[in-house]
């Protein structure tokens, strides 16, 4: 392994590449078919070799696993399936020793229905923790208090016979929503954050943060006139009164103050909103999240104009000083290789690692793991179980990491909790490590190049071409410039520049066979090809040539 890929100086998480691990599916170490902390520990050197700087772990706290960890029953202990607090400390230490950072998943909107807070709250109307959750009398017809819908299908209210009231839940009935208007709730979650920050974690990805505050009068949501048959059922209504309320920003500023009690920690918000509303999550005077995740690439039409349009719109919507970011995959959405195809997955990698702002990479996307079709009898995801057969299931993007071609792909000694992809014999880390033309090596070269170049880390974004299948842009820093040229189609394509305007050298090519090639006056791309080009000082690439 060449030394270039080994460690870099410590620097803030937000300028590193984030790698999301779904702990149940990364590496099993104790033979139960479910990934765990020791498994992650065993694979840390792989992440160093890949070159990422920050690991984000989906929830590892005690949980009955109704929503695979997003239903927390003890915020300050580790789920035994994953290990112990001692294992966590060992992992965190090992992460830091390698110069990496570790983010945890904070789930503040709801708890498990088996969390002691909720058990107390539901025990009586007079319990001191009654107001920690959203309890309401039945509606006038004896049904739910209002028409709010759960993200996972059905009403957002569940009737509790013992005390004759309904409790609210944006997600499963096993995930009752906390009442963020209650100061004790805020204090309790802040203390949970301090517990982990004091242990040394580098920050949090905050789950469902836009849901924290609900309408004080619990008014009905209006019907969504744009609802389409294939949309998730919760989209029948506009989330006017149960998400993205103005007061949510005070709550997020509160989370940020806690994070800022500790030096150099990061707060990322999980929010699915259009850019104009997303930008509010930076908070006034940047007092909110360091950044709200930008999920636009997960659903964009895959063509040059659409993507260039997104970048322009995003750049324009960012508040002054707001740090951008891009996400290519996560545990809730179909995998990129499934969505754009195996060949374009390389182009997508080049895009993710060259746009302005923090890139977040989902485990397995670096080897182009596929979206896996899950047979009905193996379905695990509660969303798919509640709303079957409509394509909302998330299991297909959560299948075990494909390490090698041994019977369970090197993930486990036994049958894993979710089926492996059929292609794991060929698509796996071991094979791709041995193949210099693999997408895995492309990711390594891209991350290393990003690490080495100021223009890619902090340079300005300058659009050049967005037409047909061609997307070209420059990342410019006073000391250097990088031109990124991507072919989003299968056919060869070329761009001609006026004599003397283009001069440079290929730094990274999608297939690894053009690195070092000199570039002048034209850029010729094969189908599905992308190039990163170091521009010479004299190059004069015009902004928006098409
Ligand atoms: C968003 C998480 O990413 C998702 O996996 C989870 O089901 C919901 N929030 C509820 O916590």
XYZ file of C-alpha atoms and ligand atoms in Angstrom:
557
model
C 0.000 0.000 0.000
C 1.519 3.331 -0.948
C 2.282 5.715 1.917
C 0.395 8.562 0.311
C -2.828 7.007 1.568
C -1.723 6.811 5.155
C -2.602 9.416 7.744
C -3.229 13.117 7.525
C -3.028 15.805 10.171
C -5.986 16.169 12.572
C -8.501 18.648 11.350
C -12.198 19.422 11.822
C -14.586 16.594 10.864
C -16.439 18.779 8.421
C -13.569 18.881 5.960
C -13.119 15.092 5.995
C -15.067 12.405 4.162
C -17.750 10.864 6.352
C -18.404 7.122 6.107
C -21.713 5.835 7.434
C -21.683 2.400 9.029
C -24.958 0.581 9.604
C -23.649 -1.459 12.545
C -25.917 -4.473 12.099
C -24.466 -5.037 8.636
C -20.774 -4.143 8.706
C -18.974 -7.022 10.452
C -20.181 -9.739 12.801
C -17.555 -10.853 15.315
C -19.515 -13.158 17.621
C -21.312 -15.441 15.189
C -24.904 -14.270 15.643
C -25.342 -13.020 12.074
C -25.545 -9.380 13.230
C -22.695 -6.889 13.039
C -21.177 -5.504 16.238
C -18.599 -3.124 17.691
C -15.761 -5.623 17.774
C -16.464 -6.306 14.124
C -16.114 -2.609 13.326
C -12.892 -2.500 15.332
C -11.522 -5.348 13.247
C -12.227 -3.406 10.046
C -10.834 -0.025 11.063
C -7.654 -0.436 9.051
C -9.776 -0.966 5.966
C -11.310 2.464 6.538
C -7.878 4.001 7.000
C -6.800 2.405 3.729
C -9.908 3.794 2.016
C -8.916 7.208 3.328
C -12.104 8.404 5.013
C -11.713 10.715 8.003
C -14.910 10.353 10.010
C -17.118 7.389 10.853
C -20.791 7.856 11.624
C -22.454 4.919 13.357
C -26.208 4.441 13.085
C -27.619 3.870 16.613
C -25.801 1.425 18.882
C -27.723 2.169 22.090
C -29.922 -0.293 23.973
C -32.977 -0.957 21.886
C -35.765 -3.514 21.434
C -34.957 -3.097 17.699
C -38.505 -2.359 16.541
C -36.811 0.126 14.171
C -33.328 -1.416 14.381
C -31.890 0.941 16.940
C -33.886 4.093 16.143
C -36.064 3.060 19.109
C -33.751 3.707 22.040
C -34.575 2.229 25.457
C -31.399 3.396 27.222
C -29.429 6.302 25.775
C -26.337 5.767 27.860
C -25.721 2.077 27.384
C -24.742 -0.042 24.404
C -27.175 -2.561 22.951
C -25.863 -6.009 24.005
C -26.167 -7.262 20.408
C -23.436 -4.749 19.562
C -21.279 -5.107 22.691
C -20.674 -3.208 25.913
C -19.676 0.289 26.981
C -16.172 -1.105 27.427
C -16.195 -2.275 23.791
C -17.343 1.165 22.750
C -14.521 2.877 24.631
C -12.052 0.487 23.031
C -13.448 1.278 19.589
C -13.421 5.027 20.159
C -9.844 4.872 21.364
C -8.797 2.806 18.344
C -10.585 5.227 16.000
C -8.797 8.208 17.512
C -5.455 6.428 17.525
C -5.786 6.124 13.758
C -6.493 9.833 13.403
C -10.172 9.209 12.561
C -13.253 10.743 14.192
C -16.445 9.114 15.378
C -19.973 10.492 15.203
C -22.928 8.882 16.947
C -26.573 8.963 15.966
C -28.632 11.012 18.400
C -32.350 10.153 18.345
C -34.027 13.024 20.213
C -37.494 13.070 18.630
C -38.688 9.813 20.159
C -37.695 6.944 22.413
C -38.645 3.294 22.505
C -41.992 2.582 24.153
C -39.919 0.459 26.549
C -37.735 3.381 27.630
C -38.127 3.987 31.403
C -39.204 7.586 30.648
C -42.144 6.349 28.601
C -43.020 3.531 31.002
C -43.348 6.178 33.714
C -45.177 8.594 31.461
C -47.803 6.070 30.424
C -48.285 4.718 33.953
C -50.724 7.461 35.018
C -52.043 10.851 33.962
C -50.471 12.264 37.107
C -47.023 10.853 36.683
C -44.358 13.607 36.786
C -43.157 12.450 33.358
C -46.654 12.486 31.817
C -45.847 15.715 29.978
C -42.561 14.312 28.603
C -44.534 12.756 25.732
C -47.492 13.902 23.610
C -50.647 12.717 25.370
C -54.061 13.826 24.025
C -57.673 12.946 24.642
C -59.480 11.083 21.857
C -61.043 13.190 19.097
C -64.761 14.085 19.155
C -65.730 10.790 17.448
C -63.646 8.755 19.910
C -60.837 8.267 17.366
C -57.377 9.841 17.205
C -56.988 13.463 18.378
C -56.248 14.701 14.847
C -55.430 13.486 11.340
C -51.622 13.356 11.612
C -50.033 10.367 9.913
C -47.088 8.201 10.915
C -44.166 8.154 8.481
C -44.439 4.373 8.504
C -48.153 4.171 7.676
C -51.391 4.670 9.625
C -52.271 7.231 12.246
C -49.592 9.064 14.213
C -51.618 8.310 17.366
C -51.968 5.156 19.457
C -54.659 4.764 22.112
C -53.478 3.711 25.543
C -56.318 1.931 27.337
C -54.871 2.308 30.829
C -55.127 6.084 30.952
C -57.690 6.612 28.176
C -55.517 8.904 26.055
C -53.593 8.686 22.803
C -49.854 9.228 22.485
C -48.254 10.718 19.385
C -45.560 9.116 17.246
C -44.106 10.398 14.001
C -42.812 6.883 13.286
C -43.834 3.510 14.814
C -46.197 3.102 17.749
C -43.117 1.650 19.488
C -41.420 5.067 19.022
C -43.440 7.571 21.086
C -42.491 11.210 20.437
C -40.949 13.240 23.222
C -42.469 16.621 24.054
C -39.726 19.109 23.194
C -41.756 21.999 24.591
C -41.006 20.511 28.035
C -37.769 21.935 29.477
C -37.040 18.742 31.446
C -37.047 16.738 28.216
C -34.596 19.149 26.648
C -32.384 18.963 29.738
C -32.480 15.148 29.760
C -31.453 14.881 26.100
C -28.738 17.494 26.615
C -27.368 15.344 29.418
C -27.330 12.319 27.124
C -25.266 14.340 24.660
C -22.845 15.402 27.395
C -22.457 11.775 28.461
C -21.119 10.812 25.009
C -19.235 14.028 24.298
C -17.404 13.718 27.615
C -16.488 10.153 26.620
C -14.823 11.624 23.569
C -17.217 11.242 20.626
C -16.703 13.863 17.936
C -20.333 14.797 17.449
C -23.732 13.629 16.331
C -25.903 13.047 13.338
C -29.294 14.058 14.726
C -32.184 11.866 13.663
C -35.463 13.328 12.375
C -34.556 16.721 13.782
C -37.259 18.592 11.850
C -39.931 16.648 13.759
C -38.975 17.851 17.243
C -41.649 20.522 17.661
C -45.361 20.061 16.990
C -48.210 22.545 16.770
C -49.333 23.639 20.238
C -52.992 23.351 19.211
C -52.504 20.028 17.408
C -54.386 21.268 14.343
C -55.227 18.904 11.463
C -52.792 18.834 8.564
C -54.153 19.870 5.155
C -54.462 17.407 2.289
C -51.511 17.308 -0.107
C -52.865 18.090 -3.576
C -49.717 16.685 -5.169
C -49.957 13.246 -3.576
C -49.296 10.456 -6.080
C -50.251 6.809 -5.736
C -46.642 5.642 -5.352
C -45.737 8.103 -2.621
C -45.366 6.894 0.967
C -48.827 7.003 2.598
C -47.826 9.780 5.022
C -47.476 12.115 2.041
C -51.301 12.228 1.702
C -51.148 15.198 4.028
C -48.821 18.177 4.100
C -46.781 18.157 7.306
C -47.816 21.683 8.159
C -48.419 21.234 11.876
C -46.156 18.349 12.859
C -42.770 19.088 11.246
C -40.477 21.966 10.331
C -42.154 24.413 12.725
C -40.311 27.719 13.340
C -39.658 26.844 17.011
C -37.592 23.817 15.988
C -34.658 26.152 15.397
C -34.543 27.153 19.068
C -34.329 23.477 19.975
C -31.508 22.893 17.523
C -29.643 25.947 18.821
C -29.939 24.290 22.244
C -28.346 21.094 20.891
C -25.617 23.156 19.282
C -24.806 24.952 22.546
C -24.267 21.596 24.214
C -21.983 20.434 21.406
C -20.081 23.725 21.675
C -19.371 23.081 25.370
C -16.729 20.702 23.973
C -13.997 21.713 21.515
C -14.191 20.797 17.786
C -17.366 18.728 17.795
C -19.833 18.404 14.936
C -23.635 18.570 14.747
C -25.378 17.341 11.595
C -29.152 17.429 11.177
C -31.168 14.818 9.313
C -33.767 16.852 7.434
C -35.457 16.085 4.117
C -36.579 19.486 2.829
C -36.210 21.645 -0.252
C -33.111 23.850 -0.177
C -34.912 27.085 0.698
C -36.279 25.495 3.897
C -33.226 23.360 4.539
C -30.971 26.381 4.807
C -32.853 27.536 7.932
C -31.331 24.541 9.760
C -27.979 26.321 9.876
C -29.783 28.556 12.367
C -29.723 32.304 12.652
C -26.101 33.498 12.638
C -25.142 29.828 12.053
C -26.301 28.882 15.568
C -27.963 25.644 14.398
C -26.506 22.487 12.903
C -23.012 22.775 11.405
C -24.920 21.505 8.410
C -28.216 19.805 7.659
C -27.658 16.813 5.397
C -28.163 17.595 1.724
C -29.966 14.558 0.305
C -30.667 16.002 -3.134
C -28.429 13.518 -4.978
C -30.482 10.637 -3.580
C -33.488 11.508 -5.664
C -32.333 13.697 -8.541
C -32.891 12.757 -12.164
C -29.477 11.514 -13.284
C -28.613 13.982 -16.008
C -26.212 16.875 -16.358
C -28.736 19.687 -16.374
C -30.675 18.387 -13.385
C -27.533 17.919 -11.317
C -25.977 21.253 -12.305
C -29.305 22.913 -11.508
C -29.300 21.311 -8.074
C -25.800 22.515 -7.329
C -26.654 26.065 -8.379
C -29.834 26.065 -6.361
C -28.063 24.670 -3.304
C -25.144 27.092 -3.509
C -27.606 29.983 -3.817
C -29.695 28.825 -0.857
C -26.789 28.393 1.581
C -26.670 31.095 4.243
C -23.521 33.253 4.313
C -20.748 31.131 5.794
C -22.918 27.977 5.705
C -20.792 24.909 5.006
C -22.190 22.649 2.256
C -22.352 18.858 2.106
C -23.514 16.071 -0.200
C -24.826 12.572 0.496
C -24.883 9.736 -2.033
C -26.491 6.972 -0.021
C -27.885 6.034 3.358
C -29.754 3.270 5.171
C -33.158 4.683 4.241
C -32.818 5.012 0.459
C -32.058 2.690 -2.467
C -28.357 2.199 -3.173
C -26.704 4.410 -5.764
C -25.444 1.474 -7.869
C -29.010 0.167 -8.064
C -30.365 3.565 -8.996
C -27.922 4.816 -11.625
C -26.277 1.536 -12.632
C -22.903 0.056 -11.957
C -21.056 2.149 -14.573
C -22.513 5.462 -13.489
C -21.737 4.575 -9.863
C -18.154 5.582 -10.709
C -19.266 8.913 -12.108
C -21.414 9.406 -9.004
C -18.342 8.774 -6.840
C -16.426 11.411 -8.794
C -19.257 13.861 -8.289
C -19.606 13.199 -4.566
C -15.888 13.597 -3.915
C -15.480 16.786 -5.947
C -18.500 18.909 -5.075
C -18.029 21.657 -2.525
C -18.544 20.533 1.071
C -18.423 17.422 3.202
C -19.044 14.172 1.289
C -20.941 11.391 3.085
C -20.411 7.917 1.781
C -22.589 4.931 2.732
C -20.824 1.664 3.606
C -20.457 -0.644 0.626
C -21.033 2.055 -1.983
C -17.254 2.148 -2.398
C -17.474 -1.333 -3.945
C -20.780 -0.555 -5.707
C -22.834 -2.924 -3.587
C -26.172 -3.443 -5.294
C -29.685 -2.784 -4.080
C -30.804 -6.279 -3.037
C -34.287 -7.683 -3.710
C -35.485 -9.075 -0.374
C -37.803 -12.105 -0.504
C -41.044 -11.558 1.452
C -40.098 -14.121 4.110
C -36.815 -12.297 4.880
C -38.269 -8.800 5.255
C -37.135 -7.086 8.450
C -37.958 -3.415 7.930
C -41.076 -2.317 9.844
C -41.919 0.187 7.091
C -42.133 -2.635 4.529
C -44.119 -4.764 6.987
C -46.630 -1.944 7.561
C -46.924 -0.924 3.918
C -45.966 -4.075 1.982
C -45.226 -4.369 -1.697
C -45.057 -0.668 -2.562
C -41.299 -0.352 -2.761
C -40.819 1.558 0.500
C -38.788 -1.201 2.208
C -35.272 -0.248 3.308
C -33.753 -3.709 3.820
C -32.367 -3.838 0.280
C -29.884 -1.071 1.101
C -28.932 -2.585 4.480
C -27.566 -5.976 3.435
C -24.276 -7.258 4.874
C -20.991 -5.788 3.738
C -19.417 -7.905 1.007
C -15.867 -8.489 2.218
C -14.908 -11.594 0.257
C -16.225 -14.658 -1.583
C -16.410 -17.048 1.409
C -19.884 -18.464 2.218
C -21.176 -15.463 4.199
C -19.033 -12.918 2.393
C -16.615 -12.571 5.305
C -19.363 -10.737 7.180
C -20.258 -13.602 9.492
C -19.731 -17.285 10.189
C -23.490 -17.879 10.033
C -26.455 -16.861 7.896
C -26.720 -13.068 8.271
C -29.818 -11.258 9.523
C -30.512 -10.009 5.986
C -29.666 -11.938 2.816
C -26.454 -11.203 0.972
C -26.502 -9.842 -2.546
C -26.305 -12.601 -5.197
C -23.203 -10.992 -6.664
C -21.055 -11.086 -3.533
C -18.761 -13.743 -5.030
C -17.538 -11.200 -7.553
C -18.421 -7.842 -5.985
C -16.423 -7.786 -2.772
C -13.582 -5.940 -1.086
C -11.012 -8.717 -1.544
C -11.507 -8.864 -5.313
C -11.561 -5.136 -5.750
C -8.431 -4.629 -3.695
C -6.609 -6.853 -6.190
C -7.943 -4.988 -9.196
C -6.424 -1.561 -9.824
C -9.330 -0.687 -12.142
C -12.025 -1.347 -9.500
C -14.421 1.264 -8.170
C -12.860 0.671 -4.732
C -9.509 1.936 -6.033
C -11.267 4.812 -7.738
C -12.744 5.821 -4.369
C -9.293 5.600 -2.781
C -7.747 7.776 -5.465
C -10.581 10.282 -5.236
C -10.414 10.568 -1.462
C -6.614 10.830 -1.501
C -6.754 13.481 -4.235
C -9.346 15.423 -2.291
C -7.127 15.220 0.782
C -4.168 16.512 -1.179
C -5.835 19.403 -2.997
C -6.979 22.654 -1.465
C -9.186 23.384 -4.448
C -11.225 20.236 -3.754
C -11.345 20.810 -0.030
C -12.193 24.484 0.146
C -12.143 25.868 -3.412
C -15.036 27.752 -4.987
C -17.434 25.941 -7.317
C -17.562 27.325 -10.864
C -19.982 25.791 -13.379
C -18.563 25.262 -16.881
C -20.776 22.926 -18.948
C -24.102 21.239 -18.261
C -25.550 19.916 -21.471
C -26.463 16.556 -22.940
C -24.595 14.026 -20.848
C -21.708 16.349 -20.037
C -21.174 17.988 -16.700
C -18.041 20.097 -16.245
C -17.135 22.346 -13.366
C -14.049 23.845 -11.804
C -13.068 23.925 -8.157
C -10.878 26.967 -7.767
C -8.513 28.014 -5.018
C -6.026 30.891 -5.338
C -3.200 28.319 -5.334
C -4.608 25.703 -7.739
C -7.617 24.690 -9.793
C -9.211 21.331 -10.571
C -11.493 20.758 -13.548
C -14.002 17.960 -13.180
C -15.421 16.485 -16.396
C -18.152 13.852 -16.146
C -19.990 11.900 -18.814
C -23.368 10.910 -17.450
C -24.231 8.789 -20.461
C -23.070 5.615 -22.218
C -21.924 7.292 -25.439
C -18.567 8.943 -25.912
C -18.657 12.740 -25.687
C -16.204 15.585 -26.149
C -15.840 19.290 -25.368
C -13.632 21.543 -27.491
C -12.109 24.658 -25.970
C -10.764 27.600 -27.926
C -7.061 27.353 -28.740
C -4.851 28.032 -25.766
C -7.644 28.010 -23.216
C -7.285 24.525 -21.802
C -4.077 23.087 -20.413
C -3.618 20.527 -17.722
C -3.058 16.963 -16.697
C -5.393 14.142 -15.662
C -5.202 13.461 -11.929
C -7.852 10.768 -11.686
C -9.746 8.925 -14.399
C -12.786 6.759 -13.776
C -11.076 3.582 -14.976
C -7.611 4.525 -13.778
C -6.052 4.218 -17.221
C -5.630 7.891 -18.128
C -4.027 9.257 -14.977
C -1.152 11.574 -15.864
C -2.394 12.167 -19.443
C -1.798 15.697 -20.755
C -4.915 17.707 -21.661
C -5.086 20.587 -24.131
C -7.879 22.182 -26.180
C -10.355 19.268 -25.915
C -11.640 16.784 -23.409
C -12.676 13.426 -24.805
C -14.667 11.172 -22.568
C -15.652 7.590 -23.174
C -19.150 6.531 -22.121
C -19.563 6.606 -18.323
C -16.185 8.223 -17.947
C -15.101 11.027 -15.665
C -11.806 12.872 -15.283
C -10.300 15.100 -12.629
C -7.900 17.462 -14.334
C -5.296 19.631 -12.699
C -5.466 22.924 -14.616
C -2.206 24.624 -15.470
C -1.763 28.184 -14.275
C -2.217 29.545 -17.824
C -5.482 27.663 -18.516
C -8.420 30.009 -19.007
C -11.518 27.825 -18.798
C -14.525 30.053 -19.311
C -17.437 29.900 -16.901
C -20.529 28.332 -18.474
C -19.356 27.743 -22.038
C -22.682 26.176 -23.044
C -34.627 8.468 10.257
C -33.739 7.261 10.266
O -32.706 7.440 9.335
C -34.616 6.086 9.971
O -33.875 4.922 9.703
C -35.549 5.885 11.131
O -36.444 4.845 10.839
C -36.340 7.167 11.408
N -35.556 8.356 11.350
C -36.968 7.097 12.780
O -35.987 7.228 13.768
